[in-house]
């Protein structure tokens, strides 16, 4: 057993989690719970200050999972990369966004790797969790981390393990979601698997870091393509005069060979709209066009504008123009019951309604104000009346949506989520995708 494996096995290893956001913070909590000494390292002083006080800022992590470990001294937080010098294991959970031309923005991974290399010592395991294109670990991390004479699989152990966190999922959390791991060498895999086995019920070893990177992209591409498919089913059904949601719900009664996905106002969140484009970008460098991904992206990206077209049609049926109408967008979070607004289609819907001359407010019990994508608005209170609006557009179907009151008060509704089905009231004013 190597000294590092011994430290992992005895829980005396010091683990630094780089990037304590949606992915990093749950890991910090699990590592501390398992008995490791953990430091959350982040550039954002607000997150570091909160964690240092044992306060969570992520919906799925209760502060009670952090505070006792902070108190016992096992859990710390820092903005100073120098803490890496004392790390036995580093888990990298930094962002992987797209740039303006929808290409991978690798700055955060490159910078994080450089910071680790600056403080590197022999006997460290470094695992990348950020979603990225196949090849990143061996092309970006390994060269940098072996630059100063460290031997891969001996002095430094490098692996990739994709994060699968599903914000808001009450059943599957970090601990009980199987964890795929690929190592740069068999010894790298062994060390990374030892670390994760201490905190996660089931680890799934795969043969390489590229395979592990591709697993994550397959999972998210699967969702993006299936959502693209059902969004197109919605577009086709409208032309055919059929209710797409009814079709999908009926198809979902088939006990085998079908998995329901539902149409909506467009993709949101940090993963599904972005990750497949990492794969298609990589394939373009290899002179291959990832056709399913690009088609799904084209359909999914067109949905917010389609929503506004449907809003215009609903207003038109009521003898009104978009220009001059008062419209309330219900929900700016990208999905039900979360506070996260990243990549939310609500912003495109709000922009486009405004561009066409509507006066737009929003209501979201989970998001009191927004300053994103050029939208700076305070939400109207969740108990505000719906009657003053010419149209209410449901973009996010939070459980808190007052369905019966909405149906009773609103003059006109565009329900992009099929969330009013079965609610008693005047169905004539409800329009769908
Ligand atoms: N949010 C999800 O549901 C989810 C799910 C699966 C995978 N992922 C992937 O995980 C990665 C992280 O996503 P996230 O949602 O946690 O992002 P996030 O923005 O919530 O957190 C990332 C954190 O990294 C910090 N950071 C950036 N550079 C740093 C550096 N050099 N040193 C220390 N900290 C640094 C940022 O300040 C930020 O707090 C992304 O690649 C994402 O695609 C996210």
Coordinates of N, CA and C and ligand atoms in Angstrom, one line a residue, residues 18-24 41-44 47 58 93-96 108 111-112 115 129-132 162-167 216 220 270-271 275 334 340 342, ligand 1:
X18 N -11.4 22.2 -4.9 CA -11.2 23.5 -5.6 C -12.5 23.9 -6.3
X19 N -13.2 24.9 -5.9 CA -14.4 25.3 -6.5 C -15.5 24.7 -5.6
X20 N -16.1 25.6 -4.7 CA -17.1 25.0 -3.8 C -18.5 25.6 -4.2
X21 N -18.9 25.3 -5.4 CA -20.2 25.7 -5.9 C -21.2 24.5 -5.8
X22 N -22.1 24.4 -6.8 CA -23.1 23.4 -6.7 C -22.5 21.9 -6.6
X23 N -21.4 21.7 -7.3 CA -20.8 20.4 -7.2 C -19.8 20.2 -6.1
X24 N -19.0 21.3 -5.8 CA -18.0 21.2 -4.8 C -18.5 21.1 -3.4
X41 N -11.6 25.4 -1.3 CA -10.8 26.5 -1.8 C -11.6 27.2 -3.0
X42 N -11.9 28.5 -2.9 CA -12.6 29.1 -3.9 C -12.1 30.6 -4.1
X43 N -12.3 31.1 -5.3 CA -11.9 32.5 -5.6 C -13.0 33.5 -5.0
X44 N -14.2 32.9 -4.8 CA -15.3 33.8 -4.4 C -15.3 34.0 -2.9
X47 N -18.4 32.9 -0.8 CA -18.6 31.4 -0.6 C -17.7 31.0 0.6
X58 N -26.2 26.4 -0.8 CA -26.7 25.5 -1.9 C -27.9 24.8 -1.4
X93 N -13.5 21.2 -9.1 CA -14.9 21.4 -9.5 C -15.1 22.8 -9.9
X94 N -14.3 23.2 -10.8 CA -14.4 24.6 -11.3 C -15.3 24.7 -12.5
X95 N -15.8 25.8 -12.9 CA -16.8 25.9 -14.0 C -16.2 25.6 -15.4
X96 N -17.0 25.1 -16.2 CA -16.7 24.8 -17.6 C -17.7 25.5 -18.5
X108 N -10.8 28.1 -16.6 CA -10.9 27.8 -15.2 C -10.1 26.5 -14.9
X111 N -6.3 27.3 -15.3 CA -5.8 28.1 -14.1 C -5.7 27.2 -12.9
X112 N -6.8 26.4 -12.7 CA -6.8 25.5 -11.5 C -5.6 24.6 -11.6
X115 N -2.4 26.3 -10.7 CA -2.3 26.6 -9.3 C -1.9 25.3 -8.5
X129 N -13.4 16.9 -11.8 CA -14.9 16.6 -11.8 C -15.6 17.5 -12.8
X130 N -15.0 18.6 -13.2 CA -15.7 19.5 -14.2 C -16.0 18.8 -15.5
X131 N -17.2 19.0 -16.0 CA -17.6 18.4 -17.2 C -16.8 19.0 -18.4
X132 N -16.2 18.1 -19.2 CA -15.4 18.7 -20.3 C -15.3 17.7 -21.4
X162 N -16.8 12.2 -13.3 CA -17.8 13.1 -13.6 C -18.8 13.3 -12.5
X163 N -19.3 14.5 -12.3 CA -20.3 14.8 -11.2 C -21.6 14.5 -11.9
X164 N -22.5 13.9 -11.0 CA -23.9 13.6 -11.5 C -25.0 14.2 -10.7
X165 N -24.6 15.2 -9.9 CA -25.5 15.8 -9.0 C -26.8 16.3 -9.8
X166 N -27.9 16.1 -9.2 CA -29.2 16.5 -9.8 C -29.9 17.4 -8.8
X167 N -29.7 18.8 -8.9 CA -30.2 19.7 -7.9 C -31.7 19.5 -7.7
X216 N -20.0 11.1 -19.1 CA -20.8 12.3 -18.7 C -21.5 13.0 -19.9
X220 N -25.5 13.5 -20.7 CA -26.2 14.8 -20.9 C -26.7 15.0 -22.3
X270 N -26.8 24.4 -15.7 CA -25.4 24.5 -16.0 C -25.0 23.4 -17.0
X271 N -25.8 22.3 -17.1 CA -25.3 21.1 -17.8 C -25.9 20.9 -19.2
X275 N -23.0 21.2 -21.9 CA -22.1 20.0 -22.0 C -22.0 19.4 -23.4
X334 N -34.3 27.8 -13.6 CA -34.3 27.0 -14.8 C -35.2 25.7 -14.7
X340 N -31.7 28.3 -8.8 CA -30.6 28.4 -9.8 C -31.3 29.0 -11.1
X342 N -29.2 29.8 -13.8 CA -28.2 29.8 -14.8 C -28.8 29.2 -16.1
Ligands
LIG1 N1 -24.4 22.3 -11.2 C1 -24.6 21.0 -11.6 O1 -25.8 20.6 -11.4 C2 -23.6 20.2 -12.2 C3 -23.8 18.8 -12.4 C4 -22.8 18.0 -12.9 C5 -21.6 18.6 -13.4 N2 -21.4 19.9 -13.2 C6 -20.1 20.5 -13.7 O2 -19.3 20.7 -12.5 C7 -18.5 21.9 -12.7 C8 -18.7 22.9 -11.7 O3 -20.1 23.3 -11.7 P1 -20.8 24.1 -10.6 O4 -22.3 24.1 -10.9 O5 -20.4 23.5 -9.3 O6 -20.2 25.5 -10.8 P2 -20.3 26.7 -9.7 O7 -20.1 28.0 -10.5 O8 -21.4 26.6 -8.8 O9 -19.0 26.5 -8.8 C9 -17.7 26.6 -9.4 C10 -16.8 27.4 -8.4 O10 -15.5 27.3 -8.8 C11 -14.8 28.5 -8.4 N3 -13.5 28.7 -9.0 C12 -13.3 29.0 -10.3 N4 -12.0 29.0 -10.5 C13 -11.4 28.6 -9.4 C14 -10.0 28.4 -9.0 N5 -9.0 28.5 -9.8 N6 -9.8 28.0 -7.7 C15 -10.8 27.8 -6.8 N7 -12.1 28.0 -7.2 C16 -12.4 28.4 -8.4 C17 -15.9 29.6 -8.7 O11 -15.6 30.8 -7.9 C18 -17.2 28.9 -8.3 O12 -17.5 29.1 -6.9 C19 -18.8 22.3 -14.2 O13 -17.9 21.7 -15.0 C20 -20.2 21.8 -14.4 O14 -20.4 21.6 -15.8 C21 -22.3 20.7 -12.6

